[in-house]
Coordinates of C-alpha atoms in Angstrom, one line a residue:
M142 CA 266.5 147.8 328.3
T143 CA 264.9 145.2 330.5
I144 CA 266.6 144.7 333.9
P145 CA 267.2 141.0 334.8
Q146 CA 264.9 139.8 337.6
L147 CA 265.7 137.8 340.7
T148 CA 263.1 135.4 342.1
L149 CA 262.6 135.7 345.8
N150 CA 261.8 132.7 348.0
N151 CA 258.1 133.4 347.8
E152 CA 258.2 133.6 344.0
I153 CA 258.0 137.4 343.8
A154 CA 260.2 138.9 341.1
M155 CA 262.6 141.8 342.1
P156 CA 264.8 143.7 339.7
A157 CA 268.5 142.7 340.0
M158 CA 269.4 146.4 340.3
G159 CA 267.6 149.0 342.3
F160 CA 268.2 152.7 343.1
G161 CA 269.0 153.8 346.6
V162 CA 268.3 157.1 348.3
Y163 CA 270.3 156.8 351.5
Q164 CA 271.5 160.2 352.7
T165 CA 269.7 161.9 349.8
P166 CA 268.2 165.1 351.2
P167 CA 264.4 165.3 350.7
D168 CA 265.0 168.4 348.4
D169 CA 267.1 166.3 346.1
T170 CA 265.2 163.1 346.2
V171 CA 262.4 163.8 343.8
A172 CA 264.8 164.8 341.0
A173 CA 267.1 161.9 341.7
V174 CA 264.4 159.3 341.6
E175 CA 262.8 160.8 338.5
A176 CA 266.2 160.6 336.8
A177 CA 266.6 157.0 337.9
L178 CA 263.2 156.0 336.6
E179 CA 263.8 157.8 333.3
T180 CA 267.1 155.9 333.0
G181 CA 265.3 152.6 333.4
Y182 CA 265.5 151.7 337.1
R183 CA 262.3 150.0 338.3
H184 CA 263.2 149.3 342.0
I185 CA 263.5 152.2 344.5
D186 CA 265.0 151.5 348.0
T187 CA 264.2 153.9 350.8
A188 CA 263.6 153.7 354.5
A189 CA 261.6 155.4 357.3
A190 CA 264.9 156.6 358.8
Y191 CA 266.0 158.3 355.6
Q192 CA 263.0 160.7 356.0
N193 CA 262.5 160.9 352.2
E194 CA 259.7 158.4 351.6
R195 CA 257.3 161.2 350.8
E196 CA 259.6 162.5 348.1
V197 CA 260.1 159.0 346.7
G198 CA 256.3 158.6 346.3
E199 CA 256.1 162.0 344.7
A200 CA 258.7 161.1 342.1
I201 CA 257.0 157.9 341.3
R202 CA 253.7 159.7 340.7
R203 CA 255.3 162.3 338.5
S204 CA 257.0 159.6 336.4
G205 CA 253.7 158.5 334.9
I206 CA 255.0 154.9 335.1
D207 CA 252.4 152.4 336.1
R208 CA 252.6 151.5 339.8
S209 CA 252.7 147.8 339.1
D210 CA 255.9 148.3 337.1
I211 CA 257.9 149.8 340.0
F212 CA 259.2 147.7 342.9
I213 CA 259.1 149.8 346.1
E214 CA 261.2 148.8 349.2
T215 CA 261.3 150.5 352.5
K216 CA 262.5 149.7 356.1
V217 CA 261.1 149.9 359.6
W218 CA 263.4 151.7 362.0
I219 CA 264.2 150.3 365.5
T220 CA 262.1 152.9 367.4
D221 CA 259.1 151.4 365.7
Y222 CA 259.9 147.8 366.7
G223 CA 257.3 145.7 368.5
Y224 CA 254.2 144.1 367.0
D225 CA 251.7 147.0 367.2
A226 CA 254.3 149.7 366.6
T227 CA 255.5 147.9 363.4
L228 CA 252.0 147.6 362.1
H229 CA 251.7 151.4 362.6
A230 CA 255.1 151.9 360.9
F231 CA 253.7 150.2 357.8
D232 CA 250.8 152.7 357.8
K233 CA 253.2 155.6 358.2
S234 CA 255.4 154.5 355.4
A235 CA 252.6 153.6 353.0
R236 CA 250.9 156.9 353.6
K237 CA 254.1 158.9 353.0
L238 CA 254.8 156.9 349.8
G239 CA 251.2 157.3 348.7
I240 CA 250.6 153.6 348.1
D241 CA 248.4 150.9 349.5
Q242 CA 250.8 148.0 349.1
I243 CA 254.6 147.9 349.7
D244 CA 256.5 145.4 347.6
L245 CA 259.3 144.7 350.1
L246 CA 259.2 145.8 353.8
I247 CA 262.2 144.9 355.9
L248 CA 263.5 145.5 359.4
H249 CA 266.4 148.0 359.3
Q250 CA 268.6 146.5 362.0
A251 CA 268.7 143.4 364.1
L252 CA 268.7 145.2 367.5
P253 CA 270.3 142.2 369.1
G254 CA 270.2 143.7 372.7
E255 CA 266.4 143.7 372.5
F256 CA 265.8 140.9 370.1
T257 CA 262.3 140.1 371.6
L258 CA 261.2 143.4 370.1
T259 CA 262.8 142.5 366.8
V260 CA 260.9 139.2 366.8
E261 CA 257.6 140.9 367.5
A262 CA 258.4 143.4 364.7
Y263 CA 259.0 140.6 362.3
K264 CA 255.8 138.9 363.3
A265 CA 254.0 142.1 362.4
L266 CA 255.7 141.8 359.0
E267 CA 254.4 138.3 358.7
T268 CA 250.9 139.6 359.4
L269 CA 251.2 142.3 356.8
L270 CA 252.4 139.7 354.3
A271 CA 249.5 137.4 355.1
D272 CA 247.0 140.3 354.7
G273 CA 248.5 141.2 351.3
R274 CA 249.6 144.7 352.4
V275 CA 253.2 143.8 351.5
R276 CA 254.4 141.4 348.8
A277 CA 257.6 140.3 350.5
I278 CA 259.4 140.8 353.8
G279 CA 263.0 140.7 354.9
V280 CA 265.7 142.1 357.1
S281 CA 268.8 144.3 356.9
N282 CA 272.1 144.2 358.7
F283 CA 271.4 140.7 360.1
M284 CA 274.4 138.6 360.8
S285 CA 274.3 134.8 360.6
D286 CA 273.5 134.3 364.3
H287 CA 270.7 136.9 364.0
L288 CA 269.2 134.9 361.2
T289 CA 269.3 131.7 363.2
R290 CA 267.6 133.4 366.2
L291 CA 264.9 134.8 363.9
R292 CA 264.3 131.5 362.2
D293 CA 263.8 129.8 365.6
E294 CA 261.1 132.2 366.6
T295 CA 259.2 133.0 363.4
S296 CA 257.6 131.3 360.5
V297 CA 258.5 133.1 357.3
V298 CA 262.1 133.0 356.0
P299 CA 263.1 136.5 355.0
A300 CA 263.2 137.1 351.3
V301 CA 266.0 139.5 351.5
N302 CA 268.9 140.5 353.8
Q303 CA 270.3 143.9 352.9
I304 CA 273.9 144.1 354.1
E305 CA 277.1 146.1 353.5
V306 CA 278.9 144.3 350.7
H307 CA 281.7 145.8 348.5
P308 CA 285.1 144.6 347.4
Y309 CA 286.8 145.9 350.6
F310 CA 284.2 144.1 352.8
R311 CA 282.6 141.1 351.3
Q312 CA 281.0 139.5 354.4
S313 CA 281.4 136.0 352.9
D314 CA 280.0 134.3 356.1
V315 CA 276.8 136.3 355.9
L316 CA 276.5 135.7 352.1
T317 CA 276.8 132.0 352.8
A318 CA 274.2 132.0 355.5
N319 CA 271.8 133.9 353.3
A320 CA 272.3 131.4 350.5
E321 CA 271.8 128.5 352.9
H322 CA 268.4 130.0 354.0
G323 CA 267.3 130.9 350.5
I324 CA 267.6 134.6 351.2
V325 CA 268.7 137.0 348.5
S326 CA 271.7 139.1 349.5
Q327 CA 271.1 142.8 348.8
A328 CA 274.2 144.9 348.8
W329 CA 274.2 148.4 350.3
S330 CA 277.2 150.6 349.5
P331 CA 277.9 148.2 346.6
I332 CA 280.7 150.3 345.1
G333 CA 282.2 150.9 348.6
G334 CA 281.2 154.5 349.0
I335 CA 281.2 154.1 352.7
T336 CA 285.0 153.4 352.6
F337 CA 285.7 156.9 351.5
Y338 CA 282.9 159.1 352.8
R339 CA 282.8 157.8 356.3
D340 CA 286.4 156.6 356.9
G341 CA 289.0 157.3 354.3
S342 CA 291.8 155.4 356.0
H343 CA 291.3 152.4 353.8
G344 CA 291.4 154.4 350.5
S345 CA 288.8 154.5 347.8
T346 CA 287.6 151.5 345.9
L347 CA 287.4 153.8 342.9
D348 CA 291.2 154.3 343.0
D349 CA 292.0 150.6 343.6
P350 CA 294.6 149.4 341.0
T351 CA 293.0 146.0 340.6
L352 CA 289.6 147.4 340.0
Q353 CA 291.0 150.1 337.6
S354 CA 292.8 147.4 335.6
I355 CA 289.8 145.1 335.3
A356 CA 287.6 148.1 334.4
A357 CA 290.0 149.2 331.7
A358 CA 290.1 145.7 330.1
H359 CA 286.3 146.0 329.6
G360 CA 286.2 149.7 328.7
K361 CA 284.2 150.3 331.9
T362 CA 284.6 152.3 335.1
P363 CA 285.6 150.9 338.5
A364 CA 282.0 151.6 339.7
Q365 CA 280.5 149.6 336.8
T366 CA 283.0 146.8 337.4
M367 CA 282.0 146.5 341.1
L368 CA 278.3 146.4 340.2
R369 CA 278.9 143.7 337.6
W370 CA 280.9 141.7 340.3
H371 CA 277.8 141.7 342.5
L372 CA 275.4 140.8 339.8
Q373 CA 277.4 137.9 338.5
Q374 CA 277.7 136.5 342.0
G375 CA 273.9 136.6 342.4
R376 CA 273.5 139.7 344.6
Q377 CA 271.0 142.5 344.2
V378 CA 272.5 146.0 344.2
I379 CA 271.2 149.4 345.1
P380 CA 273.7 152.0 344.1
K381 CA 272.8 155.6 344.9
S382 CA 273.6 159.0 343.4
V383 CA 272.1 162.4 342.8
T384 CA 274.1 163.0 339.7
P385 CA 272.2 162.1 336.5
S386 CA 275.4 161.0 334.6
R387 CA 276.4 158.6 337.4
I388 CA 272.8 157.3 337.7
T389 CA 273.1 156.4 334.0
E390 CA 276.6 155.1 334.4
N391 CA 275.6 152.7 337.2
F392 CA 272.8 151.4 335.1
N393 CA 274.9 150.4 332.1
V394 CA 276.4 147.2 333.5
F395 CA 274.5 144.5 331.6
D396 CA 276.6 144.4 328.4
F397 CA 279.8 142.8 329.7
D398 CA 280.9 139.8 331.8
L399 CA 283.8 139.5 334.2
T400 CA 286.0 136.4 333.9
A401 CA 286.3 133.9 336.7
D402 CA 289.8 135.1 337.4
Q403 CA 288.6 138.7 337.5
L404 CA 285.8 137.8 340.0
A405 CA 288.4 136.0 342.2
A406 CA 290.7 139.0 342.0
I407 CA 288.0 141.3 343.3
D408 CA 287.1 138.8 346.0
A409 CA 290.7 138.9 347.1
L410 CA 290.5 142.7 347.9
D411 CA 288.4 142.0 351.0
T412 CA 290.0 143.6 354.0
G413 CA 287.5 142.3 356.6
V414 CA 286.9 145.9 357.8
R415 CA 283.4 147.0 358.1
G416 CA 282.6 150.6 357.1
G417 CA 279.2 150.9 358.8
P418 CA 278.4 150.4 362.5
E419 CA 278.7 147.0 364.1
P420 CA 275.2 145.5 364.1
D421 CA 275.7 144.5 367.7
D422 CA 276.3 148.1 368.6
I423 CA 272.9 149.3 367.4
T424 CA 270.7 150.2 370.4
R425 CA 267.6 152.4 370.7
E426 CA 269.5 154.6 373.2
T427 CA 272.3 155.4 370.8
F428 CA 270.5 155.2 367.5
G429 CA 267.0 156.2 368.5
L430 CA 265.2 158.3 365.9
E431 CA 261.5 159.3 366.1
I432 CA 259.7 158.5 362.9
P433 CA 257.2 161.3 362.4
E434 CA 253.6 160.7 361.4
P435 CA 252.7 161.5 357.7

């Protein structure tokens, strides 16, 4: 099956669904990515901070799929912000992945307390884009005010903003800001996994009666229903799993449509409660992580 494509603001095509490897241990990453590629995923999302880029690259090589048919995304961590440091971060990631060109390279956090470093890091991404070493650039966990600050000091509008979005935390204001800037919204934790593995006080989206009812009406699972909700609202999704059956389940979401009332009912589940850390709380002192050389 051919995955629908989204066209980024620089005319690069990106699959509407990708496969994430956040918190996937290196020892499990090769098998998980191989299973995803065999299922039909053609976009793999990793990050320097995940420390599994090398294994992602190994899985891609083992797959036998032509490099040009796989969209590879990775992220620069905050300890490698700054112009020269970010250029070197690209080299580290590219060497670990075993590739010469990265399809999408993004800044992992806004680092608002040291935004000058963020701007310099983004200018390095602009240089990498101009040199053809990356095909598209973007950001992650940027709120609307961060996007405005970045726009005022740089030249290239991010192609993607990867943010926490799921039925219990829709971030409608950021989605609107992304749309106004022509930025694709990319949902991490798209089925709300963060609501039950980090803080279970809000309950699991998978057990939500509204989602279960809508899923049953279509003969689908709540996870598939949530992914379909994202896709129909124009977001790119990057579900993660190490279980082959769930990797396949998450992929089978292109054969049904939610009604307008069902989409609205899922929108109404928003609690306004973030599962991940507050973007303004991210500092190099508290979230510093040394990214090793290849």
